[in-house]
Tab-separated table of C-alpha atoms in Angstrom:
chain	number	residue	atom	x	y	z
F	112	MET	CA	-23.139	33.119	-10.372
F	113	THR	CA	-19.523	34.260	-10.269
F	114	ARG	CA	-16.864	33.394	-13.064
F	115	ILE	CA	-15.367	30.790	-10.441
F	116	ASP	CA	-19.072	29.067	-10.022
F	117	ALA	CA	-19.207	28.897	-13.636
F	118	LYS	CA	-15.770	27.421	-14.021
F	119	PHE	CA	-16.725	24.806	-11.592
F	120	ALA	CA	-19.647	24.062	-13.316
F	121	GLU	CA	-17.649	23.818	-16.738
F	122	LEU	CA	-15.032	21.835	-15.266
F	123	LYS	CA	-17.913	19.149	-13.766
F	124	ALA	CA	-19.489	18.755	-16.735
F	125	ALA	CA	-16.190	17.792	-18.577
F	126	ASN	CA	-15.450	15.371	-15.945
F	127	ARG	CA	-12.153	17.270	-15.383
F	128	LYS	CA	-10.159	18.502	-12.466
F	129	ALA	CA	-9.171	22.149	-11.868
F	130	PHE	CA	-5.632	23.539	-11.968
F	131	VAL	CA	-5.163	26.751	-10.037
F	132	ALA	CA	-2.042	28.708	-10.127
F	133	TYR	CA	-0.568	31.225	-7.792
F	134	VAL	CA	1.915	34.080	-8.541
F	135	MET	CA	2.826	37.279	-6.808
F	136	ALA	CA	1.564	40.258	-8.530
F	137	GLY	CA	4.657	42.686	-9.395
F	138	ASP	CA	7.216	39.908	-9.215
F	139	PRO	CA	10.041	40.702	-10.376
F	140	ASP	CA	8.446	43.630	-11.689
F	141	TYR	CA	4.832	45.039	-13.373
F	142	GLU	CA	5.320	44.215	-16.869
F	143	THR	CA	7.081	40.855	-16.476
F	144	SER	CA	4.500	39.766	-13.726
F	145	LEU	CA	1.640	40.887	-16.141
F	146	GLU	CA	3.219	39.039	-18.871
F	147	VAL	CA	2.901	35.827	-16.796
F	148	VAL	CA	-0.380	36.150	-15.571
F	149	LYS	CA	-1.597	36.768	-19.186
F	150	GLY	CA	-0.068	33.708	-20.209
F	151	LEU	CA	-1.480	31.392	-17.634
F	152	PRO	CA	-4.776	30.496	-19.423
F	153	GLY	CA	-3.123	29.311	-22.309
F	154	ALA	CA	-0.930	27.249	-20.282
F	155	GLY	CA	-3.842	25.316	-19.006
F	156	VAL	CA	-4.392	27.254	-15.616
F	157	ASP	CA	-8.195	27.393	-14.684
F	158	ILE	CA	-8.179	29.730	-12.018
F	159	ILE	CA	-5.539	32.622	-11.312
F	160	GLU	CA	-4.433	33.264	-7.595
F	161	LEU	CA	-2.765	36.686	-7.543
F	162	GLY	CA	-0.915	37.456	-4.493
F	163	ILE	CA	-0.992	40.829	-2.977
F	164	PRO	CA	2.446	41.818	-1.839
F	165	PHE	CA	2.596	42.435	1.828
F	166	THR	CA	5.527	43.044	4.438
F	167	ASP	CA	4.434	40.135	6.967
F	168	PRO	CA	3.312	37.252	5.190
F	169	MET	CA	2.928	34.886	8.138
F	170	ALA	CA	1.439	31.782	6.278
F	171	ASP	CA	4.148	32.075	3.288
F	172	GLY	CA	7.587	30.452	3.098
F	173	LEU	CA	10.818	31.904	2.103
F	174	THR	CA	10.262	31.750	-1.642
F	175	ILE	CA	6.731	33.423	-1.426
F	176	GLN	CA	8.332	36.031	1.245
F	177	LEU	CA	11.210	36.822	-1.387
F	178	ALA	CA	8.672	37.214	-4.035
F	179	GLY	CA	6.704	39.639	-1.923
F	180	GLN	CA	9.949	41.644	-1.299
F	181	ARG	CA	10.913	41.740	-4.625
F	182	ALA	CA	7.548	43.059	-5.794
F	183	LEU	CA	7.339	45.548	-3.262
F	184	GLU	CA	10.869	46.826	-4.235
F	185	ALA	CA	9.925	47.009	-7.892
F	186	GLY	CA	6.912	49.353	-6.573
F	187	GLN	CA	4.079	47.129	-6.507
F	188	THR	CA	1.031	48.300	-4.519
F	189	LEU	CA	-2.654	47.215	-4.022
F	190	GLU	CA	-3.562	49.732	-6.745
F	191	LYS	CA	-0.980	48.277	-8.995
F	192	THR	CA	-2.406	45.002	-8.335
F	193	LEU	CA	-5.851	45.781	-9.327
F	194	ALA	CA	-4.692	47.423	-12.420
F	195	MET	CA	-2.902	44.427	-13.331
F	196	ALA	CA	-6.087	42.748	-13.119
F	197	ARG	CA	-7.639	45.539	-15.103
F	198	ALA	CA	-5.200	45.054	-17.914
F	199	PHE	CA	-5.820	40.973	-17.857
F	200	ARG	CA	-9.317	41.746	-18.178
F	201	GLU	CA	-9.035	43.487	-21.520
F	202	THR	CA	-7.902	40.283	-23.404
F	203	ASP	CA	-9.750	37.537	-21.086
F	204	ASP	CA	-13.413	37.998	-19.508
F	205	THR	CA	-13.956	34.509	-18.335
F	206	THR	CA	-10.767	33.153	-16.172
F	207	PRO	CA	-11.366	33.401	-12.375
F	208	ILE	CA	-8.997	35.714	-10.529
F	209	VAL	CA	-8.773	35.047	-6.919
F	210	MET	CA	-6.956	37.819	-5.056
F	211	MET	CA	-4.595	35.927	-2.097
F	212	GLY	CA	-3.205	37.822	0.702
F	213	TYR	CA	-3.510	39.341	4.117
F	214	TYR	CA	-6.003	41.923	5.608
F	215	ASN	CA	-3.661	44.726	6.198
F	216	PRO	CA	-3.326	46.340	2.936
F	217	ILE	CA	-7.183	45.836	2.200
F	218	TYR	CA	-7.934	47.539	5.623
F	219	ASN	CA	-5.661	50.466	4.940
F	220	ARG	CA	-7.668	51.048	1.496
F	221	GLY	CA	-10.969	50.804	3.326
F	222	VAL	CA	-13.189	47.560	2.495
F	223	ASP	CA	-16.014	49.478	0.807
F	224	ARG	CA	-13.380	51.038	-1.240
F	225	PHE	CA	-11.461	48.070	-1.776
F	226	LEU	CA	-14.672	45.748	-2.817
F	227	ALA	CA	-15.900	48.205	-5.208
F	228	ASP	CA	-12.509	48.644	-6.923
F	229	ALA	CA	-11.821	44.738	-6.922
F	230	GLN	CA	-15.250	44.291	-8.389
F	231	GLU	CA	-14.608	46.991	-11.190
F	232	ALA	CA	-11.355	45.443	-11.886
F	233	GLY	CA	-12.850	41.988	-12.476
F	234	ILE	CA	-11.570	40.098	-9.224
F	235	ASP	CA	-13.711	37.265	-8.566
F	236	GLY	CA	-12.821	35.872	-5.261
F	237	LEU	CA	-10.630	36.773	-2.017
F	238	ILE	CA	-8.468	34.441	0.124
F	239	VAL	CA	-7.399	36.375	3.097
F	240	VAL	CA	-5.598	33.932	5.314
F	241	ASP	CA	-5.617	36.089	8.723
F	242	LEU	CA	-9.382	36.635	9.042
F	243	PRO	CA	-11.018	33.881	10.956
F	244	PRO	CA	-14.621	33.225	10.548
F	245	GLU	CA	-15.241	35.081	13.835
F	246	GLU	CA	-14.356	38.085	11.630
F	247	ASP	CA	-16.828	37.332	8.738
F	248	ASP	CA	-18.533	40.839	9.481
F	249	GLU	CA	-15.267	42.364	8.877
F	250	LEU	CA	-14.912	41.513	4.965
F	251	CYS	CA	-16.285	38.077	4.372
F	252	ILE	CA	-20.064	39.121	4.538
F	253	PRO	CA	-19.691	42.592	2.834
F	254	ALA	CA	-17.275	40.890	0.218
F	255	GLN	CA	-20.226	38.254	-0.772
F	256	LYS	CA	-22.742	41.047	-0.892
F	257	ALA	CA	-20.655	42.760	-3.369
F	258	GLY	CA	-20.704	39.649	-5.644
F	259	LEU	CA	-17.385	38.161	-4.511
F	260	ASN	CA	-16.538	34.810	-3.442
F	261	PHE	CA	-14.871	34.460	-0.108
F	262	ILE	CA	-12.795	31.455	-0.048
F	263	ARG	CA	-11.753	29.921	3.520
F	264	LEU	CA	-8.790	27.646	4.174
F	265	ALA	CA	-9.113	24.325	5.827
F	266	THR	CA	-5.780	22.825	7.457
F	267	PRO	CA	-5.017	19.383	8.703
F	268	THR	CA	-5.727	20.903	12.295
F	269	THR	CA	-9.423	21.854	11.593
F	270	ASP	CA	-11.184	19.300	13.389
F	271	ASP	CA	-14.902	18.387	13.081
F	272	ALA	CA	-15.830	20.811	15.879
F	273	ARG	CA	-14.192	23.835	14.028
F	274	LEU	CA	-14.915	22.759	10.415
F	275	PRO	CA	-18.841	23.646	10.320
F	276	LYS	CA	-17.399	27.458	11.484
F	277	VAL	CA	-14.977	27.381	8.829
F	278	LEU	CA	-17.534	26.533	6.053
F	279	GLN	CA	-20.153	28.529	7.459
F	280	ASN	CA	-19.989	31.602	4.920
F	281	THR	CA	-17.403	30.025	2.588
F	282	SER	CA	-18.243	30.171	-1.125
F	283	GLY	CA	-16.669	29.407	-4.459
F	284	PHE	CA	-14.538	26.404	-3.299
F	285	VAL	CA	-12.903	25.425	-0.109
F	286	TYR	CA	-8.754	25.694	-0.472
F	287	TYR	CA	-7.562	22.690	1.794
F	288	VAL	CA	-3.974	23.169	2.996
F	289	SER	CA	-2.400	19.978	2.553
F	290	ILE	CA	0.631	19.949	5.071
F	291	THR	CA	0.941	21.404	8.641
F	292	GLY	CA	3.186	24.499	8.031
F	293	ILE	CA	4.004	27.497	5.616
F	294	THR	CA	3.957	27.179	1.822
F	295	GLY	CA	6.830	25.549	0.326
F	296	ALA	CA	7.942	23.812	3.237
F	297	ALA	CA	6.779	20.228	2.578
F	298	GLU	CA	5.619	17.807	-0.111
F	299	ALA	CA	1.835	16.931	-0.122
F	300	SER	CA	0.637	13.338	0.198
F	301	ALA	CA	-2.350	11.972	-1.743
F	302	ALA	CA	-2.803	9.469	0.643
F	303	ASP	CA	-2.877	11.981	3.556
F	304	VAL	CA	-4.940	14.383	1.840
F	305	ALA	CA	-8.007	11.972	0.885
F	306	PRO	CA	-9.751	11.265	3.974
F	307	GLU	CA	-9.428	14.723	4.774
F	308	VAL	CA	-10.873	15.920	1.316
F	309	ALA	CA	-13.553	13.496	2.097
F	310	ARG	CA	-14.167	14.632	5.469
F	311	ILE	CA	-14.915	17.897	4.112
F	312	LYS	CA	-16.810	17.190	1.354
F	313	ALA	CA	-19.168	15.385	3.670
F	314	GLN	CA	-20.158	18.738	4.904
F	315	THR	CA	-20.123	20.877	1.692
F	316	ASP	CA	-21.498	20.519	-1.731
F	317	LEU	CA	-18.396	23.303	-2.477
F	318	PRO	CA	-15.405	21.920	-4.578
F	319	VAL	CA	-12.200	21.237	-2.648
F	320	ILE	CA	-9.197	22.337	-3.966
F	321	VAL	CA	-6.035	21.370	-2.313
F	322	GLY	CA	-2.678	23.359	-2.225
F	323	PHE	CA	0.733	23.616	-0.363
F	324	GLY	CA	3.430	21.347	-1.206
F	325	ILE	CA	2.859	20.577	-5.092
F	326	LYS	CA	5.741	20.982	-6.714
F	327	THR	CA	5.426	18.351	-10.037
F	328	PRO	CA	3.216	17.186	-12.610
F	329	GLU	CA	3.056	13.735	-10.863
F	330	ALA	CA	2.289	15.453	-7.624
F	331	ALA	CA	-0.243	17.630	-9.028
F	332	GLU	CA	-2.068	14.495	-10.957
F	333	ALA	CA	-2.062	12.794	-7.522
F	334	ILE	CA	-3.416	15.511	-5.509
F	335	ALA	CA	-6.107	16.330	-8.096
F	336	GLY	CA	-7.141	12.902	-8.109
F	337	VAL	CA	-8.263	12.842	-4.615
F	338	ALA	CA	-9.808	16.280	-4.651
F	339	ASP	CA	-11.530	18.874	-7.188
F	340	GLY	CA	-8.314	20.065	-8.343
F	341	ALA	CA	-4.744	21.105	-7.138
F	342	VAL	CA	-3.115	24.598	-6.681
F	343	VAL	CA	0.699	25.370	-7.412
F	344	GLY	CA	2.361	28.416	-6.071
F	345	SER	CA	5.717	28.041	-4.771
F	346	ALA	CA	7.113	26.039	-7.529
F	347	ILE	CA	6.179	28.452	-10.001
F	348	VAL	CA	7.340	31.476	-8.067
F	349	LYS	CA	10.821	29.758	-7.795
F	350	LEU	CA	11.186	29.715	-11.651
F	351	ILE	CA	10.465	33.757	-11.624
F	352	GLU	CA	12.820	34.297	-8.759
F	353	GLU	CA	15.324	32.275	-10.785
F	354	GLY	CA	15.109	34.758	-13.611
F	355	ARG	CA	13.648	32.089	-16.428
F	356	PRO	CA	12.165	33.607	-19.395
F	357	VAL	CA	8.578	34.085	-19.363
F	358	PRO	CA	8.086	31.282	-22.145
F	359	ASP	CA	9.960	28.801	-20.059
F	360	ILE	CA	7.905	29.545	-16.819
F	361	LEU	CA	4.676	29.032	-19.049
F	362	ALA	CA	6.048	25.904	-20.344
F	363	HIS	CA	6.454	24.647	-16.970
F	364	VAL	CA	3.108	25.673	-15.803
F	365	ARG	CA	1.570	23.675	-18.796
F	366	GLY	CA	3.233	20.621	-17.460
F	367	LEU	CA	2.101	20.911	-13.910
F	368	ALA	CA	-1.728	21.745	-15.480
F	369	GLU	CA	-1.426	18.780	-17.651
F	370	GLY	CA	-0.798	16.611	-14.627
F	371	ALA	CA	-3.904	18.065	-12.630
F	372	HIS	CA	-5.919	17.484	-15.997
F	373	ARG	CA	-5.044	13.900	-16.311
F	374	ALA	CA	-6.690	13.166	-13.098
F	375	GLN	CA	-9.971	14.052	-14.548
F	376	ALA	CA	-11.411	10.621	-14.604
F	377	VAL	CA	-10.442	9.872	-10.974
F	378	THR	CA	-13.337	9.641	-8.849
F	379	PRO	CA	-12.453	11.040	-5.044
């Protein structure tokens, strides 16, 4: 059982929805980013998504594109992202960390080396947005053999014919992308999301977490009310872009987390 599996078991026992926060590793610099990441669990975050900065983030909107650029310009690398996870694990051995990004940096490092390093650093799962199920032998299967969850994205265009393929080797949770488009591009609608989540849950026992387009505590509550939890990324990254003090960023995260957690008694 991974930390992700344990976290969802804990949340289920408490009839509580998950709040997942995304931040770009190394944005705006290593020290500030680590301070934010270390503060996330205390702000109510159940699972941390740690972005791997990459030069060509095709699934991301301008906010996260710019975050990746800032991180790269500040010297962030995959090695430093792994080091950040190790530093986090020095004081927190329970909060799950999911590395989210693109395959190129992992491929360049070498899959076997990357998986060994990720496991040693305390990484629990991977979201690699540009590896479809047809490429599962490339990273997904080796990752799961190494004890890491491989989390797949489902989208509004994932039809009933495609969905079983998407779910085939997914573990940890399913990440449902609430909008058609890139991160931060539009606002998620619980009315639109609810039937899609139900359709996915009819084919898997995994938790379904919804991300993209969630910007406020109210939206986090509404989306978590029709799913197993909500992910917020761009709205948090935007505060980092604005140069807000870390305590202010964490206070905003706390409000988002409280929104998602208010939905704990709602049955999807």
